[in-house]
PDB file of C-alpha atoms in Angstrom:
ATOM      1  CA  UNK D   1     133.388  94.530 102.287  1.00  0.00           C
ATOM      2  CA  UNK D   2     130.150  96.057 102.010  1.00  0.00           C
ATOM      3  CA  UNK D   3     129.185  98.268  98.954  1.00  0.00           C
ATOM      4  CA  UNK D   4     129.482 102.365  99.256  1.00  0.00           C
ATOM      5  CA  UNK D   5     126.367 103.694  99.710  1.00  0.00           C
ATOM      6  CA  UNK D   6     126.010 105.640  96.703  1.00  0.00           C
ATOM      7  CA  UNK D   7     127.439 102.771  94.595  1.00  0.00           C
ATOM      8  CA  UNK D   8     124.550 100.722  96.133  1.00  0.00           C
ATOM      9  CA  UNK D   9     121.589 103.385  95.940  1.00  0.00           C
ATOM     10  CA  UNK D  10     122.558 103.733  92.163  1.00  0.00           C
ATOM     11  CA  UNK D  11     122.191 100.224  91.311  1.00  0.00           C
ATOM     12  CA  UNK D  12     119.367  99.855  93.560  1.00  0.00           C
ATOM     13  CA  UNK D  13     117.218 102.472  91.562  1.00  0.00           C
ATOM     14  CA  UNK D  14     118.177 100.963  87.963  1.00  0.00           C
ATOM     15  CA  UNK D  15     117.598  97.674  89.344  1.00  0.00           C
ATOM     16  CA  UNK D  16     113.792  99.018  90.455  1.00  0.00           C
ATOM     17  CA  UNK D  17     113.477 100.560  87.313  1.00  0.00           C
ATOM     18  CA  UNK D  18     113.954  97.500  85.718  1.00  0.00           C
ATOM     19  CA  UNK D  19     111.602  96.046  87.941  1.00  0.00           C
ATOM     20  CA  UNK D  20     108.718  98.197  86.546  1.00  0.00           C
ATOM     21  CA  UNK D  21     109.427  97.138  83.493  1.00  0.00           C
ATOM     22  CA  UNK D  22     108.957  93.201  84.842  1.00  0.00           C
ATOM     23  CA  UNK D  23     105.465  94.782  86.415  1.00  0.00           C
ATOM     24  CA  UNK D  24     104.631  95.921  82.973  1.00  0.00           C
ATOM     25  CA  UNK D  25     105.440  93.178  80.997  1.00  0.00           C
ATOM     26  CA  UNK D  26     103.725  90.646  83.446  1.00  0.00           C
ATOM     27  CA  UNK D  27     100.411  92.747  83.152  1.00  0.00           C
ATOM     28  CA  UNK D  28     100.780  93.013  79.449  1.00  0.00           C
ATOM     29  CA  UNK D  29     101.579  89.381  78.339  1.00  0.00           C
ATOM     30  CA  UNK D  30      98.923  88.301  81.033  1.00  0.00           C
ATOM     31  CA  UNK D  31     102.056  86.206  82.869  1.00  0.00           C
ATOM     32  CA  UNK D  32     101.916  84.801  86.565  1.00  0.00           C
ATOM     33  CA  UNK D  33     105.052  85.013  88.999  1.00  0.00           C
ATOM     34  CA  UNK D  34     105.601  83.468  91.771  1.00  0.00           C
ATOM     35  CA  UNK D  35     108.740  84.190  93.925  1.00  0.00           C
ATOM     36  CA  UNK D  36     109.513  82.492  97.584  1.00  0.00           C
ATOM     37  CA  UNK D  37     111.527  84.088 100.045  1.00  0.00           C
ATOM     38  CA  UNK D  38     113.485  81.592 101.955  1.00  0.00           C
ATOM     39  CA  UNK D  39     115.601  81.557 104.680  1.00  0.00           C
ATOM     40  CA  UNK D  40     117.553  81.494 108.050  1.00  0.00           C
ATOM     41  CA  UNK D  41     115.804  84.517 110.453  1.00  0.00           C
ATOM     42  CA  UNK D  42     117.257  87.391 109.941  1.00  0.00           C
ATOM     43  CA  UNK D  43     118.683  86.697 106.725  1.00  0.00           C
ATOM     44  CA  UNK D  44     117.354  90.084 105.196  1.00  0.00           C
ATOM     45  CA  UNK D  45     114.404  88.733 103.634  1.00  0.00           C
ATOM     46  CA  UNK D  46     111.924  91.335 104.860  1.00  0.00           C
ATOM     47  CA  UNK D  47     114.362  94.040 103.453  1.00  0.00           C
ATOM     48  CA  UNK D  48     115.085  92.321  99.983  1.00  0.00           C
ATOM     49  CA  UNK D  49     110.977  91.946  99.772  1.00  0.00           C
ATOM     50  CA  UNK D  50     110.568  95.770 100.734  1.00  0.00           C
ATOM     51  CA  UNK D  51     112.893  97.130  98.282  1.00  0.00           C
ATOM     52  CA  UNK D  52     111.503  94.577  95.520  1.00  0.00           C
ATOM     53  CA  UNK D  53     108.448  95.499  96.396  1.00  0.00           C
ATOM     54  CA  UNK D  54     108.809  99.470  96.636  1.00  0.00           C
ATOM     55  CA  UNK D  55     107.981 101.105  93.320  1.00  0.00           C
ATOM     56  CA  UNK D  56     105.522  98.055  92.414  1.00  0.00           C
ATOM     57  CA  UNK D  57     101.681  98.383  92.217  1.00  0.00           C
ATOM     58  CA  UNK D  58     100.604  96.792  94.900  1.00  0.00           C
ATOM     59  CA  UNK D  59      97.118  95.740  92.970  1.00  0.00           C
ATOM     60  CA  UNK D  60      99.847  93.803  90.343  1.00  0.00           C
ATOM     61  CA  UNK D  61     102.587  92.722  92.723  1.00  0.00           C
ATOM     62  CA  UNK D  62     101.380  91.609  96.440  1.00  0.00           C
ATOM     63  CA  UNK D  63     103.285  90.302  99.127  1.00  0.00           C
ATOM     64  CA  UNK D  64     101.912  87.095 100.994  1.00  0.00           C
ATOM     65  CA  UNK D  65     102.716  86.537 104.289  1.00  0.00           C
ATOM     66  CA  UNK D  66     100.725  84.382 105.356  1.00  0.00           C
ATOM     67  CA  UNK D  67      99.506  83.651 109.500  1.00  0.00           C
ATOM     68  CA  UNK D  68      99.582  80.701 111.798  1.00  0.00           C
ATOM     69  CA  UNK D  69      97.120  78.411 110.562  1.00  0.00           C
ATOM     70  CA  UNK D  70      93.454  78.845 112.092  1.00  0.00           C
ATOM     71  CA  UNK D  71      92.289  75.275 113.424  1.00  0.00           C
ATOM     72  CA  UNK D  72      89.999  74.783 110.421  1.00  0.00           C
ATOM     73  CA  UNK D  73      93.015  75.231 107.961  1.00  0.00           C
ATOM     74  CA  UNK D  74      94.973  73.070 109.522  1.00  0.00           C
ATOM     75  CA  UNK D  75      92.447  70.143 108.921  1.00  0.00           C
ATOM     76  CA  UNK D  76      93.099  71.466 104.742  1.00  0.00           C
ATOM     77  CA  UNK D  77      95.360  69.702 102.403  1.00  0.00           C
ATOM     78  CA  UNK D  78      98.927  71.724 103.553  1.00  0.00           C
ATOM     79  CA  UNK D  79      99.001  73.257 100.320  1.00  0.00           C
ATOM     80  CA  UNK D  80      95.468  74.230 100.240  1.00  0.00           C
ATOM     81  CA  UNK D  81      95.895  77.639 101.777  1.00  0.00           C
ATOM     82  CA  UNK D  82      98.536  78.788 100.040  1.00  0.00           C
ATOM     83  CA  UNK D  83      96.603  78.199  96.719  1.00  0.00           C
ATOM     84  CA  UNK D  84      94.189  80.919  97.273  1.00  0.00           C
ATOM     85  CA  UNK D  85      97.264  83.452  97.180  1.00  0.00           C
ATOM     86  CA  UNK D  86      98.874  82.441  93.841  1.00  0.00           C
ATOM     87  CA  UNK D  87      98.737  85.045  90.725  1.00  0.00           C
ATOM     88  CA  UNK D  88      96.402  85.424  88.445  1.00  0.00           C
ATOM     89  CA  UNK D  89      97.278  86.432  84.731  1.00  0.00           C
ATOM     90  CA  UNK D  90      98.952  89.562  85.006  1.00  0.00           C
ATOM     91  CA  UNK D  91     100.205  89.100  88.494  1.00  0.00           C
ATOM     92  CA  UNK D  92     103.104  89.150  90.470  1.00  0.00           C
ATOM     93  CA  UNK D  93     103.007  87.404  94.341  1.00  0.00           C
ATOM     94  CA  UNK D  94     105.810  87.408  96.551  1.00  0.00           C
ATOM     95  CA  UNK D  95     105.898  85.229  99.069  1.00  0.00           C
ATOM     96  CA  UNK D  96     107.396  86.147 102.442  1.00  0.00           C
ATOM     97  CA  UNK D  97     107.845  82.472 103.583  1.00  0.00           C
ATOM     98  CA  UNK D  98     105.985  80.104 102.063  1.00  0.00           C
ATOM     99  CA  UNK D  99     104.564  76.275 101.963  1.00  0.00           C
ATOM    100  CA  UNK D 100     108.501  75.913 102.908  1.00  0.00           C
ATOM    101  CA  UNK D 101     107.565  76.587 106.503  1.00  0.00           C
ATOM    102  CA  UNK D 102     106.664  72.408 106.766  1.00  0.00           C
ATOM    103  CA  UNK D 103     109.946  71.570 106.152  1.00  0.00           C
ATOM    104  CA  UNK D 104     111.756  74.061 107.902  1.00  0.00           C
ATOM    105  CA  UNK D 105     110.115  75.482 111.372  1.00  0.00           C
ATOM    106  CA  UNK D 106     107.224  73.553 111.752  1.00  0.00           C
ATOM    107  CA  UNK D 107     109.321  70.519 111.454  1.00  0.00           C
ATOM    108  CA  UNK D 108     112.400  71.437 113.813  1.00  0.00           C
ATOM    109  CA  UNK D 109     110.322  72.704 116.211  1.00  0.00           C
ATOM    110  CA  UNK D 110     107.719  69.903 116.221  1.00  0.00           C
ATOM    111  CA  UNK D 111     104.568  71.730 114.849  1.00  0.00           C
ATOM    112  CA  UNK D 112     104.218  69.035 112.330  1.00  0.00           C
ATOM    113  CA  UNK D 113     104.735  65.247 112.616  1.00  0.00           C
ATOM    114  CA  UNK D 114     107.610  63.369 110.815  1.00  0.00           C
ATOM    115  CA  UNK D 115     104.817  61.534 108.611  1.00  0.00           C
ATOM    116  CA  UNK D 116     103.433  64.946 107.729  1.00  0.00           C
ATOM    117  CA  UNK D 117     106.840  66.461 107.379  1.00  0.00           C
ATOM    118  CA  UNK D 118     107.792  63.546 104.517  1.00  0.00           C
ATOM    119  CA  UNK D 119     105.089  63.572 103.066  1.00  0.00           C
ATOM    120  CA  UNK D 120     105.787  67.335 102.001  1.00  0.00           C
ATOM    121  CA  UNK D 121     108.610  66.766 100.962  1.00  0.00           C
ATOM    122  CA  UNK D 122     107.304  63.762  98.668  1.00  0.00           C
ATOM    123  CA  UNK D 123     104.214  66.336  97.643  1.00  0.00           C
ATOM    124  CA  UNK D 124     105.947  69.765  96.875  1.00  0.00           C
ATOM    125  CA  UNK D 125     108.131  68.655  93.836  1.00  0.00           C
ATOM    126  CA  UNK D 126     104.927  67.545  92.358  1.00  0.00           C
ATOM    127  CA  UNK D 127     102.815  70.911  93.335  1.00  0.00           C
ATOM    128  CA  UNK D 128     105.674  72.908  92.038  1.00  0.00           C
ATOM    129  CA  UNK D 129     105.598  70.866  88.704  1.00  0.00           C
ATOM    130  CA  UNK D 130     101.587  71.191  88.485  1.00  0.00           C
ATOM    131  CA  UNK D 131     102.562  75.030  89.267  1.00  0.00           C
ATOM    132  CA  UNK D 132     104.656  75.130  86.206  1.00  0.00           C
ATOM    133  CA  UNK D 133     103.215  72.884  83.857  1.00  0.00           C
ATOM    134  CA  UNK D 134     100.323  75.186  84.112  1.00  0.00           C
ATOM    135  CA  UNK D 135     102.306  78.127  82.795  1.00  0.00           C
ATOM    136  CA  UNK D 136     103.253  79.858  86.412  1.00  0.00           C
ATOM    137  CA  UNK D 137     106.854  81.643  86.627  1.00  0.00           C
ATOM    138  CA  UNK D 138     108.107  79.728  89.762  1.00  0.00           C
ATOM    139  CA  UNK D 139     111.835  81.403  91.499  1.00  0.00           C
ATOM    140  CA  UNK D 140     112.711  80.178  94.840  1.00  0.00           C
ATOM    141  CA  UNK D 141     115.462  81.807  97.032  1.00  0.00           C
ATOM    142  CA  UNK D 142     117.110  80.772  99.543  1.00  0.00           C
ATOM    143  CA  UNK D 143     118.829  83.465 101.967  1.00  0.00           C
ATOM    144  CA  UNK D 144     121.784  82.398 103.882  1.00  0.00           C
ATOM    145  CA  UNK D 145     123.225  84.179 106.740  1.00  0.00           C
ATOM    146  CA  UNK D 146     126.309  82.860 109.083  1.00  0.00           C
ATOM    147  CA  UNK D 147     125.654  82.261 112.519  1.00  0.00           C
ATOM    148  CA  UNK D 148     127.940  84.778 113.616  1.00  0.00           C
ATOM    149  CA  UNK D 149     125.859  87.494 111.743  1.00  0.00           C
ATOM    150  CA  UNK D 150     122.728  86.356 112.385  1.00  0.00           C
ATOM    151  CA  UNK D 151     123.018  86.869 116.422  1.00  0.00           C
ATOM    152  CA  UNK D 152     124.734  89.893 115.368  1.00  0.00           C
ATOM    153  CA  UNK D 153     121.395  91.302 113.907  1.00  0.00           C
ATOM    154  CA  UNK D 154     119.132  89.986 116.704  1.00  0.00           C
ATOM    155  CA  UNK D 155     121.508  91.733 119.126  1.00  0.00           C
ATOM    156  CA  UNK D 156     120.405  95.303 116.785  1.00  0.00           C
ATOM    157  CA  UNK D 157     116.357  94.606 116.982  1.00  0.00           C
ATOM    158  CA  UNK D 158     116.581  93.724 120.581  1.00  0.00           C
ATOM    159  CA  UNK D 159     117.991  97.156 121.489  1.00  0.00           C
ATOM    160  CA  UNK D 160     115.719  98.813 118.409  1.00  0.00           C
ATOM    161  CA  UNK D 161     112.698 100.096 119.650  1.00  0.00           C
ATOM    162  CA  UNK D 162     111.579 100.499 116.265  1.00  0.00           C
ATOM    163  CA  UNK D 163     112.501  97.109 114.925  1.00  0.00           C
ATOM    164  CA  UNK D 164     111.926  95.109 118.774  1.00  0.00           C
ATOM    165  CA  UNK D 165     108.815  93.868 116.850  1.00  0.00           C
ATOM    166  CA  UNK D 166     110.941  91.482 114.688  1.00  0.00           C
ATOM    167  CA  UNK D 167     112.612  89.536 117.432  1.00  0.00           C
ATOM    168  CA  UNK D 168     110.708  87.145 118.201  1.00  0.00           C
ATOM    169  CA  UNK D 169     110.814  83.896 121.142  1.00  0.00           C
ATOM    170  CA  UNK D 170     110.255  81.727 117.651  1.00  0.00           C
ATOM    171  CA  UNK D 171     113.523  83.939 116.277  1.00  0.00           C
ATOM    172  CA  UNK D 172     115.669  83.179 119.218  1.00  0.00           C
ATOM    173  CA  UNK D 173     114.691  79.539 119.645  1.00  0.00           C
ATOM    174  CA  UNK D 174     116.383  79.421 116.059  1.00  0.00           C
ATOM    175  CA  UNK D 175     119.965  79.820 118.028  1.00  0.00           C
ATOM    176  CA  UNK D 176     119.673  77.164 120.099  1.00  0.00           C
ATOM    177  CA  UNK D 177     118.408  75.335 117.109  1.00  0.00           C
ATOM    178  CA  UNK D 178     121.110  76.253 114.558  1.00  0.00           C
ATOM    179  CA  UNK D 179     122.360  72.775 113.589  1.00  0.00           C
ATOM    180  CA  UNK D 180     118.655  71.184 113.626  1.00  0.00           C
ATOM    181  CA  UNK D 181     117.157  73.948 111.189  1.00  0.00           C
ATOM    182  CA  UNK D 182     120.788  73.158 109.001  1.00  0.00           C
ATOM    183  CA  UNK D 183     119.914  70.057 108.693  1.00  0.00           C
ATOM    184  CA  UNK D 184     116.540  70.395 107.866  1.00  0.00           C
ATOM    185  CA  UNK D 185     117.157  72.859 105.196  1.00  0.00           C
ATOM    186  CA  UNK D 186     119.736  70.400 103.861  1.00  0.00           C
ATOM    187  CA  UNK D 187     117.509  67.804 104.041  1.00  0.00           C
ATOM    188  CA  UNK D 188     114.441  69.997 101.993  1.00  0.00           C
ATOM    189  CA  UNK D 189     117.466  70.994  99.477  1.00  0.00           C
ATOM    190  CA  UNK D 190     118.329  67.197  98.476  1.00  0.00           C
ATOM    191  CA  UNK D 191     114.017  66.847  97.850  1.00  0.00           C
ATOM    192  CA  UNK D 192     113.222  70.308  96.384  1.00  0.00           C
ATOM    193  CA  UNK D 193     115.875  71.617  94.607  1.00  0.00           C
ATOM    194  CA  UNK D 194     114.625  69.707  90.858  1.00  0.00           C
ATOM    195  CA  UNK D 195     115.232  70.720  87.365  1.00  0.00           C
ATOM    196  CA  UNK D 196     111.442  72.234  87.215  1.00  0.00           C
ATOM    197  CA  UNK D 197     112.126  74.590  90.736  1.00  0.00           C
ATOM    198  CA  UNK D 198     115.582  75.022  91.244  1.00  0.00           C
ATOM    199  CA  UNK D 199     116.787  77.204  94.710  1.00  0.00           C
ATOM    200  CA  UNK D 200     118.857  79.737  94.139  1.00  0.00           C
ATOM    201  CA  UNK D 201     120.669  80.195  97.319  1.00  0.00           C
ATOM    202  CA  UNK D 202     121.945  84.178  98.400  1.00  0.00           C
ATOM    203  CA  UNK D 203     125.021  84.803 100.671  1.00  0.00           C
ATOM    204  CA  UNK D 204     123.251  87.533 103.046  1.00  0.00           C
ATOM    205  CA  UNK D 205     125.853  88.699 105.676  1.00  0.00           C
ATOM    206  CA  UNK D 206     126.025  92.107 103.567  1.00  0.00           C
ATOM    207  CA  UNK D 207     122.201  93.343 103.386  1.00  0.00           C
ATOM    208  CA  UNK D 208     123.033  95.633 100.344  1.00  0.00           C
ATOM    209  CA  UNK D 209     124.859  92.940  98.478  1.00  0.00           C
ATOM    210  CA  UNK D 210     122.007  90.358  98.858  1.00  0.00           C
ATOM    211  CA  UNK D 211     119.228  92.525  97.842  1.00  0.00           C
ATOM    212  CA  UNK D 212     121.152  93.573  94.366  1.00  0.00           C
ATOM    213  CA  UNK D 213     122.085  90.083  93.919  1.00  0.00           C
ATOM    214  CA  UNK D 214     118.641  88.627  94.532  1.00  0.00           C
ATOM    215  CA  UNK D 215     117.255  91.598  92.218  1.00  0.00           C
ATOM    216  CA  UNK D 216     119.507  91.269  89.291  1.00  0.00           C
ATOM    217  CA  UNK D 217     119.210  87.464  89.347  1.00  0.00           C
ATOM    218  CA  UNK D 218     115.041  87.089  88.675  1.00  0.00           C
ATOM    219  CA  UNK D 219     115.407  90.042  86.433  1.00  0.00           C
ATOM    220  CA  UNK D 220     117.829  87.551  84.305  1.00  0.00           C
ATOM    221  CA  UNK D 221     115.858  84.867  85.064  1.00  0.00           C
ATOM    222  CA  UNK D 222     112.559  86.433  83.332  1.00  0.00           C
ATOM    223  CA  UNK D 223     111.893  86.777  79.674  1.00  0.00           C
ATOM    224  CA  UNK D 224     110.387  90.543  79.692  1.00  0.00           C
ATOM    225  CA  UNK D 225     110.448  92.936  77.685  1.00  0.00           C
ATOM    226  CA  UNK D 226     110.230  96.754  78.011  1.00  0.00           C
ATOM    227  CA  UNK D 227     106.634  97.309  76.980  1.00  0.00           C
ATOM    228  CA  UNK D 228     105.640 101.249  75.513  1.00  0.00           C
ATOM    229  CA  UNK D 229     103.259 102.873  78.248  1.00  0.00           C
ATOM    230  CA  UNK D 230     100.057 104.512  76.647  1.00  0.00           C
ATOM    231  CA  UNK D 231     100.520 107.722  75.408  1.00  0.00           C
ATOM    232  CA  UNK D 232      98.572 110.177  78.567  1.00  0.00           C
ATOM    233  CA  UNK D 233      97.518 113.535  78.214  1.00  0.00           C
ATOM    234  CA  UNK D 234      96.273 115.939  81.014  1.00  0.00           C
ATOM    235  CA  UNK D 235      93.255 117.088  80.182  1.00  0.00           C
ATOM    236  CA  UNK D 236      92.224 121.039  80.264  1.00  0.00           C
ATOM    237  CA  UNK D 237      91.031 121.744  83.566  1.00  0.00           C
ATOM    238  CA  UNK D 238      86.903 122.727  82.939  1.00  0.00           C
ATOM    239  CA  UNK D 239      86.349 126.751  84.065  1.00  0.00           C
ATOM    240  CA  UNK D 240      84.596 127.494  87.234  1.00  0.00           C
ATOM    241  CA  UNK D 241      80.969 126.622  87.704  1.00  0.00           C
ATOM    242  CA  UNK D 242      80.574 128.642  91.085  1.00  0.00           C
ATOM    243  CA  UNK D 243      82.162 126.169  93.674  1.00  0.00           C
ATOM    244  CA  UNK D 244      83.649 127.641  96.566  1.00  0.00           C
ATOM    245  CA  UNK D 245      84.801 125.861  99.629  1.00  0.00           C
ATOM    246  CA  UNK D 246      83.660 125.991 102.544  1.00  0.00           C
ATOM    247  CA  UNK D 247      85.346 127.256 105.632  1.00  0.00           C
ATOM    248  CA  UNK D 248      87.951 125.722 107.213  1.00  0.00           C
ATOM    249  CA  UNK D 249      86.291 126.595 110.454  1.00  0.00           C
ATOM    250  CA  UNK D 250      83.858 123.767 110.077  1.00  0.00           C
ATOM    251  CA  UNK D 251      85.719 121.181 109.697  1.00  0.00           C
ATOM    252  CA  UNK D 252      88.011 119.380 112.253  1.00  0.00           C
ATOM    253  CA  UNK D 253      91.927 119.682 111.153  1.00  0.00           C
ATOM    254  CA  UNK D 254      95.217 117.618 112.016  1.00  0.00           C
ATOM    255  CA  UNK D 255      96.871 119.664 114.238  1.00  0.00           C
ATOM    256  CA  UNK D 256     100.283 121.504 112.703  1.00  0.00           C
ATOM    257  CA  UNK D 257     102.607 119.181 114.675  1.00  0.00           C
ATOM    258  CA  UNK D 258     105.766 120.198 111.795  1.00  0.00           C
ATOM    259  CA  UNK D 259     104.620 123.686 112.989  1.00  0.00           C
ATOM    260  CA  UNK D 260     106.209 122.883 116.122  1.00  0.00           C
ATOM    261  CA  UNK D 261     109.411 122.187 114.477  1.00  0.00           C
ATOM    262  CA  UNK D 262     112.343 123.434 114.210  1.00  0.00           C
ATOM    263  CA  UNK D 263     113.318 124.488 110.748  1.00  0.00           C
ATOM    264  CA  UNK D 264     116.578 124.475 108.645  1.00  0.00           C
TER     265      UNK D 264
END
């Protein structure tokens, strides 16, 4: 049974609030955070990444998403590119998909070779250690949606105009596919899932369930600390020296379209 509305809205906000606080603390203590959003298409990662993501500066807490690999990158050690996008001290990077995508679609649907594919899977236990030996927060999650709901949701965004841009031929080849990507993600569970980078795996067929889950979770999973903001005043505003605008007349203004609107 999905959560009331206002029972999820409340927890959402303290959740975010707490959130800030994470911000805070990471920018204060100088700390680096990595967190990897895994996960069958449409398993509500994009949502879970929005909300996490909404009250966050974006200069401390980025999402990566990263492109299809250019020709030149793809001649790069795999984890080369991904590199580039981890934190520095007093950052937070959220990654929406990740190095993951090697043993997951690039290997079901035969972007990568089987050599490649196991040697990432030999390789990424030892980047994630090298990650956190070097002092970088590392949480991985894993979203998991039934089959049932997932079609479910693809059904929505096809008959969405505003969310048609999400269903993609990659997204529906992942029907067809269910069983292969299963077994791949089973497979990259039994060689990534260690003691140093766990998974944490999220039930997703309720979308306001799995984002407070996910939320609550790497909040309890981090060390912060509620850290005092500086003390602000608003300065006096200075008296006139003499400015005046000029008129409106010469510039060019956005038309009034609310204008046009009916009102309450």
């Amino acid at each position: 049974m999905s959560l009331k509305k206002a029972v999820y809205e409340r927890e959402l906000l303290r959740l975010q609030t707490e959130l800030v606080k994470l911000q805070e603390w990471t920018r204060a203590e100088g700390a680096r955070l990595v967190v990897v959003f895994e996960g069958r298409d449409a398993a509500g990662k994009g949502g879970t990444i929005k909300r996490v993501a909404e009250h966050l500066n974006p200069r401390v807490a980025r999402i990566a998403a990263l492109p299809t690999p250019t020709e030149r990158e793809r001649t790069q050690w795999y984890f080369q590119r991904y590199v580039e996008h981890l934190p520095a001290a007093g950052e937070i990077v959220l990654f929406d998909r990740s190095w993951y995508n090697r043993a997951g679609v690039e290997h079901v649907m035969g972007f990568c070779t089987p050599v490649e594919h196991q040697r990432f899977l030999r390789q990424c236990p030892v980047f994630e250690r090298m990650l956190i030996e070097d002092g970088i927060l590392v949480r991985k999650y894993w979203f998991s949606v039934s089959d049932a709901v997932q079609e479910e949701r693809f059904r929505r965004r096809a008959d969405d105009p505003l969310r048609r841009w999400k269903l993609s031929p990659m997204d529906l080849e992942s029907l067809t596919r269910w069983e292969a990507y299963s077994r791949a993600k089973d497979e990259m569970l039994v060689h990534t899932d260690t003691a140093d980078a766990p998974w944490y795996v999220v039930e997703s067929d309720d979308k306001r369930s799995v984002r407070l889950n996910m939320m609550a979770h790497l909040l309890s999973s981090v060390p912060y600390a509620d850290v005092a903001p500086p003390s602000l005043a608003l300065p006096p505003r200075p008296p006139s020296m003499g400015y005046e605008r000029p008129s409106k007349e010469l510039q060019t203004a956005v038309p009034d379209h609310a204008a046009t609107l009916g009102k309450d």
